[in-house]
């Protein structure tokens, strides 16, 4: 990757910001922007100014919304320091291949019918045939596995375990996989590593499971042995890694780091940045934004939260020159000596694989009581990097789409439908830099049984820099499930905010620093987890309509000034740019 792509054309980044926001506000070209602010402390070489457009829209944008577009001060500030802003995270490279708008079209190497799959007979278990076709594609080094139109019964889970393999149906309205059995039936009871009688199928595993073959085999073996595993990037016991090099101190937002020994690093290699905490929990304090509130917080009894540390962030190396290593994305946190910073190996990840154009429908059963899910789960990405789902529907599932130790993945045009789900979308166990866009959570088709729970778009477990964009949530909420996720963005979403968040007290704070909610249409006017200026430290709530506190009401985890920001409150679709992620990507 060239220097100009690594730095997003650093010399021109802020000038491009003028064009993006200027066009969004005025409906015309960037020339309509009325002036530029001086350049400031962006990355080296950044010399363009900040956006100066403040005029109301004059064309179809204003007519469509009946309002005047307004550019908040926060956006102007962000364009001056996009990688280090105190409230708004830089997420402009979230998703597959740093935000690519097209997915690869891999050549067809297998048709499931040639391996024994039969459509529409309602009797044949087609899972073995589909898995044989996927395995054949893996042996061929990758390619597309076709599932033609029709309904295919599957009595086992579908595994995509090889890189560069795409499972493609004829469209979500034409190809259906009808799943008859739960993960509890297929693999066994899955208890929680934190104790109690909870079922980990309430937040793990999918009937379409995209994970490296060796990793998935190790997880299944651990569940069957009742040795409840860690699920992340470094194995069941978090010990499958070795140090590549130690790293010198650096600041959040840096694209280049200095390493001690670059010999095992090369452009394109996927590595893991590993940051351990110290006895004073200064890493956790840093994730929460630092200052008096996090410093006064009592971390020692938050045993579930502290089990998530070290923080592990996968990233590709873009360039190595001497001891200078440039990364695919800017650093999500500072690098400090007291956190023993190092680049390490990780389990062999799944890369370049996807699932497209199909519906996964589970046999309709009542939604189970809270935390006792059987595992009629949808599509899950685990230890996956640069993978995707496109035009996929899940129906009658306990849990919909999952990102578990998954990074740089895109879920596009996905939909959760049917009898109601516990977690329609979940993002956990150190998942970073993912993009969920053009997503829908449909209204449930049957009333919720007693003692069940609905969350919505979930994020937890130190997961960071994930984006939910252009969503239609007809039920649910913005579920930050404790475990102190940080630096995540929800933007351009309509939500009937009727869900509730979960999370054990031992998992610590609901929010770390730099959560941003930008242009949110809250149709039932409930503030909880949408208007977060009173809850989340160093957060930004921008362009949210007027709402009030009722139902589940939270108090902030940190004392004192949260240093949160609230702008254009009480408006609907006024903020420009309308979509924070797209504006950052277009920079």
mmCIF file of N, CA, C and O in Angstrom, residues 211-281:
data_model
loop_
_atom_site.group_PDB
_atom_site.id
_atom_site.type_symbol
_atom_site.label_atom_id
_atom_site.label_comp_id
_atom_site.label_asym_id
_atom_site.label_seq_id
_atom_site.Cartn_x
_atom_site.Cartn_y
_atom_site.Cartn_z
ATOM 1 N N UNK A 211 -15.351 -19.174 10.607
ATOM 2 C CA UNK A 211 -14.215 -19.168 11.517
ATOM 3 C C UNK A 211 -13.168 -20.108 10.954
ATOM 4 O O UNK A 211 -13.516 -21.100 10.291
ATOM 5 N N UNK A 212 -11.879 -19.851 11.196
ATOM 6 C CA UNK A 212 -10.847 -20.766 10.708
ATOM 7 C C UNK A 212 -11.118 -22.190 11.198
ATOM 8 O O UNK A 212 -11.525 -22.398 12.343
ATOM 9 N N UNK A 213 -10.914 -23.164 10.335
ATOM 10 C CA UNK A 213 -11.255 -24.544 10.671
ATOM 11 C C UNK A 213 -10.626 -24.990 11.979
ATOM 12 O O UNK A 213 -11.304 -25.557 12.853
ATOM 13 N N UNK A 214 -9.335 -24.725 12.151
ATOM 14 C CA UNK A 214 -8.661 -25.176 13.367
ATOM 15 C C UNK A 214 -9.234 -24.493 14.598
ATOM 16 O O UNK A 214 -9.380 -25.117 15.661
ATOM 17 N N UNK A 215 -9.561 -23.223 14.463
ATOM 18 C CA UNK A 215 -10.110 -22.484 15.607
ATOM 19 C C UNK A 215 -11.489 -23.014 15.972
ATOM 20 O O UNK A 215 -11.804 -23.206 17.155
ATOM 21 N N UNK A 216 -12.345 -23.230 14.977
ATOM 22 C CA UNK A 216 -13.685 -23.728 15.260
ATOM 23 C C UNK A 216 -13.621 -25.137 15.842
ATOM 24 O O UNK A 216 -14.355 -25.462 16.787
ATOM 25 N N UNK A 217 -12.731 -25.980 15.316
ATOM 26 C CA UNK A 217 -12.596 -27.330 15.862
ATOM 27 C C UNK A 217 -12.187 -27.278 17.335
ATOM 28 O O UNK A 217 -12.684 -28.059 18.156
ATOM 29 N N UNK A 218 -11.280 -26.353 17.674
ATOM 30 C CA UNK A 218 -10.839 -26.251 19.067
ATOM 31 C C UNK A 218 -11.961 -25.768 19.971
ATOM 32 O O UNK A 218 -12.086 -26.224 21.116
ATOM 33 N N UNK A 219 -12.807 -24.870 19.482
ATOM 34 C CA UNK A 219 -13.937 -24.386 20.268
ATOM 35 C C UNK A 219 -14.951 -25.503 20.508
ATOM 36 O O UNK A 219 -15.439 -25.692 21.628
ATOM 37 N N UNK A 220 -15.275 -26.237 19.454
ATOM 38 C CA UNK A 220 -16.244 -27.331 19.578
ATOM 39 C C UNK A 220 -15.723 -28.387 20.547
ATOM 40 O O UNK A 220 -16.465 -28.889 21.413
ATOM 41 N N UNK A 221 -14.438 -28.713 20.434
ATOM 42 C CA UNK A 221 -13.870 -29.712 21.337
ATOM 43 C C UNK A 221 -13.924 -29.246 22.780
ATOM 44 O O UNK A 221 -14.219 -30.042 23.697
ATOM 45 N N UNK A 222 -13.649 -27.957 23.015
ATOM 46 C CA UNK A 222 -13.680 -27.434 24.382
ATOM 47 C C UNK A 222 -15.098 -27.462 24.946
ATOM 48 O O UNK A 222 -15.304 -27.809 26.117
ATOM 49 N N UNK A 223 -16.085 -27.108 24.131
ATOM 50 C CA UNK A 223 -17.465 -27.135 24.603
ATOM 51 C C UNK A 223 -17.869 -28.568 24.967
ATOM 52 O O UNK A 223 -18.469 -28.816 26.025
ATOM 53 N N UNK A 224 -17.528 -29.509 24.106
ATOM 54 C CA UNK A 224 -17.909 -30.901 24.375
ATOM 55 C C UNK A 224 -17.191 -31.458 25.601
ATOM 56 O O UNK A 224 -17.723 -32.326 26.299
ATOM 57 N N UNK A 225 -15.991 -30.910 25.892
ATOM 58 C CA UNK A 225 -15.253 -31.345 27.081
ATOM 59 C C UNK A 225 -15.637 -30.542 28.320
ATOM 60 O O UNK A 225 -15.089 -30.792 29.400
ATOM 61 N N UNK A 226 -16.574 -29.603 28.149
ATOM 62 C CA UNK A 226 -17.001 -28.726 29.231
ATOM 63 C C UNK A 226 -15.827 -27.934 29.827
ATOM 64 O O UNK A 226 -15.802 -27.619 31.016
ATOM 65 N N UNK A 227 -14.864 -27.608 28.967
ATOM 66 C CA UNK A 227 -13.731 -26.744 29.333
ATOM 67 C C UNK A 227 -13.983 -25.400 28.668
ATOM 68 O O UNK A 227 -13.404 -25.076 27.638
ATOM 69 N N UNK A 228 -14.901 -24.627 29.267
ATOM 70 C CA UNK A 228 -15.433 -23.434 28.611
ATOM 71 C C UNK A 228 -14.293 -22.490 28.191
ATOM 72 O O UNK A 228 -13.505 -22.042 29.022
ATOM 73 N N UNK A 229 -14.192 -22.186 26.897
ATOM 74 C CA UNK A 229 -13.001 -21.513 26.379
ATOM 75 C C UNK A 229 -13.124 -19.983 26.355
ATOM 76 O O UNK A 229 -14.222 -19.428 26.373
ATOM 77 N N UNK A 230 -11.974 -19.315 26.282
ATOM 78 C CA UNK A 230 -11.935 -17.968 25.734
ATOM 79 C C UNK A 230 -12.143 -18.099 24.229
ATOM 80 O O UNK A 230 -11.756 -19.104 23.614
ATOM 81 N N UNK A 231 -12.735 -17.087 23.640
ATOM 82 C CA UNK A 231 -13.171 -17.223 22.245
ATOM 83 C C UNK A 231 -12.383 -16.354 21.275
ATOM 84 O O UNK A 231 -12.727 -16.265 20.101
ATOM 85 N N UNK A 232 -11.298 -15.715 21.765
ATOM 86 C CA UNK A 232 -10.692 -14.658 20.992
ATOM 87 C C UNK A 232 -9.538 -15.058 20.105
ATOM 88 O O UNK A 232 -9.385 -16.207 19.690
ATOM 89 N N UNK A 233 -8.681 -14.063 19.863
ATOM 90 C CA UNK A 233 -7.663 -14.107 18.826
ATOM 91 C C UNK A 233 -6.481 -15.003 19.175
ATOM 92 O O UNK A 233 -5.678 -15.316 18.285
ATOM 93 N N UNK A 234 -6.342 -15.419 20.431
ATOM 94 C CA UNK A 234 -5.131 -16.145 20.824
ATOM 95 C C UNK A 234 -5.446 -17.471 21.504
ATOM 96 O O UNK A 234 -4.715 -17.930 22.374
ATOM 97 N N UNK A 235 -6.537 -18.107 21.109
ATOM 98 C CA UNK A 235 -6.814 -19.461 21.533
ATOM 99 C C UNK A 235 -7.675 -19.590 22.769
ATOM 100 O O UNK A 235 -8.006 -18.614 23.432
ATOM 101 N N UNK A 236 -8.054 -20.843 23.056
ATOM 102 C CA UNK A 236 -8.991 -21.119 24.137
ATOM 103 C C UNK A 236 -8.488 -20.677 25.500
ATOM 104 O O UNK A 236 -9.275 -20.385 26.397
ATOM 105 N N UNK A 237 -7.155 -20.671 25.665
ATOM 106 C CA UNK A 237 -6.584 -20.228 26.930
ATOM 107 C C UNK A 237 -5.800 -18.922 26.768
ATOM 108 O O UNK A 237 -5.058 -18.539 27.663
ATOM 109 N N UNK A 238 -5.954 -18.284 25.641
ATOM 110 C CA UNK A 238 -5.299 -17.008 25.329
ATOM 111 C C UNK A 238 -3.778 -17.133 25.338
ATOM 112 O O UNK A 238 -3.069 -16.178 25.659
ATOM 113 N N UNK A 239 -3.266 -18.298 24.974
ATOM 114 C CA UNK A 239 -1.823 -18.499 25.051
ATOM 115 C C UNK A 239 -1.198 -18.875 23.709
ATOM 116 O O UNK A 239 -0.012 -19.187 23.653
ATOM 117 N N UNK A 240 -1.972 -18.835 22.632
ATOM 118 C CA UNK A 240 -1.441 -19.231 21.325
ATOM 119 C C UNK A 240 -0.904 -18.013 20.584
ATOM 120 O O UNK A 240 -1.443 -17.588 19.560
ATOM 121 N N UNK A 241 0.168 -17.444 21.107
ATOM 122 C CA UNK A 241 0.793 -16.299 20.453
ATOM 123 C C UNK A 241 2.256 -16.259 20.839
ATOM 124 O O UNK A 241 2.684 -16.853 21.831
ATOM 125 N N UNK A 242 3.028 -15.569 20.025
ATOM 126 C CA UNK A 242 4.419 -15.324 20.347
ATOM 127 C C UNK A 242 4.767 -13.898 19.935
ATOM 128 O O UNK A 242 4.168 -13.332 19.009
ATOM 129 N N UNK A 243 5.718 -13.326 20.620
ATOM 130 C CA UNK A 243 6.099 -11.945 20.365
ATOM 131 C C UNK A 243 6.874 -11.848 19.060
ATOM 132 O O UNK A 243 7.811 -12.617 18.812
ATOM 133 N N UNK A 244 6.470 -10.895 18.228
ATOM 134 C CA UNK A 244 7.224 -10.552 17.031
ATOM 135 C C UNK A 244 8.233 -9.446 17.312
ATOM 136 O O UNK A 244 9.360 -9.493 16.843
ATOM 137 N N UNK A 245 7.801 -8.452 18.079
ATOM 138 C CA UNK A 245 8.681 -7.349 18.449
ATOM 139 C C UNK A 245 7.999 -6.508 19.506
ATOM 140 O O UNK A 245 6.762 -6.513 19.614
ATOM 141 N N UNK A 246 8.784 -5.820 20.296
ATOM 142 C CA UNK A 246 8.229 -4.816 21.193
ATOM 143 C C UNK A 246 8.109 -3.494 20.440
ATOM 144 O O UNK A 246 8.696 -3.298 19.373
ATOM 145 N N UNK A 247 7.325 -2.581 21.015
ATOM 146 C CA UNK A 247 6.965 -1.340 20.323
ATOM 147 C C UNK A 247 7.286 -0.157 21.214
ATOM 148 O O UNK A 247 7.009 -0.184 22.426
ATOM 149 N N UNK A 248 7.831 0.894 20.610
ATOM 150 C CA UNK A 248 8.165 2.109 21.341
ATOM 151 C C UNK A 248 6.907 2.924 21.621
ATOM 152 O O UNK A 248 5.865 2.742 20.969
ATOM 153 N N UNK A 249 6.938 3.836 22.600
ATOM 154 C CA UNK A 249 5.767 4.671 22.888
ATOM 155 C C UNK A 249 5.279 5.429 21.651
ATOM 156 O O UNK A 249 6.063 5.847 20.795
ATOM 157 N N UNK A 250 3.960 5.591 21.574
ATOM 158 C CA UNK A 250 3.319 6.319 20.474
ATOM 159 C C UNK A 250 1.989 6.836 20.979
ATOM 160 O O UNK A 250 1.499 6.408 22.030
ATOM 161 N N UNK A 251 1.385 7.735 20.231
ATOM 162 C CA UNK A 251 0.128 8.339 20.646
ATOM 163 C C UNK A 251 -1.029 7.844 19.791
ATOM 164 O O UNK A 251 -0.856 7.483 18.620
ATOM 165 N N UNK A 252 -2.201 7.813 20.408
ATOM 166 C CA UNK A 252 -3.432 7.462 19.686
ATOM 167 C C UNK A 252 -3.543 8.296 18.418
ATOM 168 O O UNK A 252 -3.314 9.497 18.418
ATOM 169 N N UNK A 253 -3.908 7.641 17.332
ATOM 170 C CA UNK A 253 -4.037 8.326 16.052
ATOM 171 C C UNK A 253 -2.820 8.230 15.171
ATOM 172 O O UNK A 253 -2.886 8.576 13.990
ATOM 173 N N UNK A 254 -1.712 7.736 15.707
ATOM 174 C CA UNK A 254 -0.510 7.576 14.882
ATOM 175 C C UNK A 254 -0.702 6.428 13.896
ATOM 176 O O UNK A 254 -1.275 5.392 14.231
ATOM 177 N N UNK A 255 -0.160 6.592 12.687
ATOM 178 C CA UNK A 255 -0.210 5.544 11.676
ATOM 179 C C UNK A 255 1.084 4.736 11.638
ATOM 180 O O UNK A 255 1.098 3.634 11.107
ATOM 181 N N UNK A 256 2.146 5.290 12.184
ATOM 182 C CA UNK A 256 3.452 4.650 12.142
ATOM 183 C C UNK A 256 3.981 4.469 13.552
ATOM 184 O O UNK A 256 3.853 5.370 14.389
ATOM 185 N N UNK A 257 4.550 3.289 13.825
ATOM 186 C CA UNK A 257 5.149 2.998 15.126
ATOM 187 C C UNK A 257 6.598 2.587 14.907
ATOM 188 O O UNK A 257 6.984 2.149 13.815
ATOM 189 N N UNK A 258 7.379 2.715 15.952
ATOM 190 C CA UNK A 258 8.777 2.287 15.934
ATOM 191 C C UNK A 258 8.890 0.981 16.704
ATOM 192 O O UNK A 258 8.404 0.876 17.834
ATOM 193 N N UNK A 259 9.514 -0.021 16.089
ATOM 194 C CA UNK A 259 9.631 -1.330 16.713
ATOM 195 C C UNK A 259 11.095 -1.628 17.009
ATOM 196 O O UNK A 259 12.010 -1.035 16.434
ATOM 197 N N UNK A 260 11.298 -2.574 17.901
ATOM 198 C CA UNK A 260 12.654 -2.971 18.264
ATOM 199 C C UNK A 260 13.291 -3.850 17.195
ATOM 200 O O UNK A 260 14.461 -3.680 16.845
ATOM 201 N N UNK A 261 12.514 -4.779 16.646
ATOM 202 C CA UNK A 261 13.053 -5.767 15.710
ATOM 203 C C UNK A 261 12.051 -5.968 14.573
ATOM 204 O O UNK A 261 11.027 -6.634 14.759
ATOM 205 N N UNK A 262 12.302 -5.419 13.381
ATOM 206 C CA UNK A 262 11.336 -5.521 12.286
ATOM 207 C C UNK A 262 11.497 -6.767 11.421
ATOM 208 O O UNK A 262 10.774 -6.924 10.436
ATOM 209 N N UNK A 263 12.391 -7.688 11.765
ATOM 210 C CA UNK A 263 12.753 -8.748 10.831
ATOM 211 C C UNK A 263 11.595 -9.673 10.464
ATOM 212 O O UNK A 263 11.572 -10.226 9.354
ATOM 213 N N UNK A 264 10.639 -9.848 11.353
ATOM 214 C CA UNK A 264 9.523 -10.756 11.064
ATOM 215 C C UNK A 264 8.285 -10.021 10.561
ATOM 216 O O UNK A 264 7.217 -10.616 10.432
ATOM 217 N N UNK A 265 8.436 -8.763 10.261
ATOM 218 C CA UNK A 265 7.327 -7.959 9.773
ATOM 219 C C UNK A 265 7.508 -7.670 8.288
ATOM 220 O O UNK A 265 8.617 -7.443 7.821
ATOM 221 N N UNK A 266 6.408 -7.672 7.554
ATOM 222 C CA UNK A 266 6.436 -7.304 6.145
ATOM 223 C C UNK A 266 5.073 -6.765 5.758
ATOM 224 O O UNK A 266 4.058 -7.029 6.435
ATOM 225 N N UNK A 267 5.031 -6.023 4.676
ATOM 226 C CA UNK A 267 3.774 -5.450 4.206
ATOM 227 C C UNK A 267 2.770 -6.563 3.942
ATOM 228 O O UNK A 267 3.090 -7.586 3.332
ATOM 229 N N UNK A 268 1.548 -6.361 4.429
ATOM 230 C CA UNK A 268 0.476 -7.329 4.242
ATOM 231 C C UNK A 268 0.304 -8.297 5.384
ATOM 232 O O UNK A 268 -0.738 -8.969 5.457
ATOM 233 N N UNK A 269 1.290 -8.387 6.276
ATOM 234 C CA UNK A 269 1.159 -9.330 7.385
ATOM 235 C C UNK A 269 0.135 -8.827 8.396
ATOM 236 O O UNK A 269 0.118 -7.650 8.754
ATOM 237 N N UNK A 270 -0.702 -9.732 8.874
ATOM 238 C CA UNK A 270 -1.662 -9.424 9.922
ATOM 239 C C UNK A 270 -1.015 -9.730 11.264
ATOM 240 O O UNK A 270 -0.526 -10.848 11.489
ATOM 241 N N UNK A 271 -0.970 -8.722 12.129
ATOM 242 C CA UNK A 271 -0.350 -8.870 13.447
ATOM 243 C C UNK A 271 -1.363 -8.442 14.505
ATOM 244 O O UNK A 271 -2.425 -7.889 14.202
ATOM 245 N N UNK A 272 -1.003 -8.695 15.748
ATOM 246 C CA UNK A 272 -1.852 -8.325 16.874
ATOM 247 C C UNK A 272 -1.085 -7.337 17.745
ATOM 248 O O UNK A 272 0.017 -7.635 18.209
ATOM 249 N N UNK A 273 -1.648 -6.132 17.914
ATOM 250 C CA UNK A 273 -1.099 -5.203 18.901
ATOM 251 C C UNK A 273 -1.653 -5.614 20.258
ATOM 252 O O UNK A 273 -2.869 -5.659 20.453
ATOM 253 N N UNK A 274 -0.757 -5.887 21.192
ATOM 254 C CA UNK A 274 -1.164 -6.403 22.495
ATOM 255 C C UNK A 274 -0.741 -5.406 23.572
ATOM 256 O O UNK A 274 0.436 -5.062 23.679
ATOM 257 N N UNK A 275 -1.733 -4.938 24.354
ATOM 258 C CA UNK A 275 -1.483 -4.008 25.442
ATOM 259 C C UNK A 275 -2.006 -4.621 26.737
ATOM 260 O O UNK A 275 -3.207 -4.887 26.871
ATOM 261 N N UNK A 276 -1.109 -4.862 27.679
ATOM 262 C CA UNK A 276 -1.495 -5.365 28.989
ATOM 263 C C UNK A 276 -1.785 -4.195 29.921
ATOM 264 O O UNK A 276 -1.358 -3.063 29.666
ATOM 265 N N UNK A 277 -2.512 -4.438 30.981
ATOM 266 C CA UNK A 277 -2.790 -3.406 31.970
ATOM 267 C C UNK A 277 -1.738 -3.479 33.077
ATOM 268 O O UNK A 277 -1.033 -4.486 33.232
ATOM 269 N N UNK A 278 -1.617 -2.414 33.860
ATOM 270 C CA UNK A 278 -0.721 -2.437 35.009
ATOM 271 C C UNK A 278 -1.537 -2.529 36.297
ATOM 272 O O UNK A 278 -2.772 -2.556 36.270
ATOM 273 N N UNK A 279 -0.848 -2.562 37.428
ATOM 274 C CA UNK A 279 -1.533 -2.757 38.712
ATOM 275 C C UNK A 279 -2.477 -1.620 39.032
ATOM 276 O O UNK A 279 -3.481 -1.813 39.734
ATOM 277 N N UNK A 280 -2.196 -0.439 38.525
ATOM 278 C CA UNK A 280 -3.073 0.703 38.764
ATOM 279 C C UNK A 280 -4.193 0.848 37.769
ATOM 280 O O UNK A 280 -4.969 1.809 37.829
ATOM 281 N N UNK A 281 -4.297 -0.085 36.829
ATOM 282 C CA UNK A 281 -5.350 -0.090 35.800
ATOM 283 C C UNK A 281 -5.331 1.186 34.955
ATOM 284 O O UNK A 281 -6.382 1.697 34.549
#
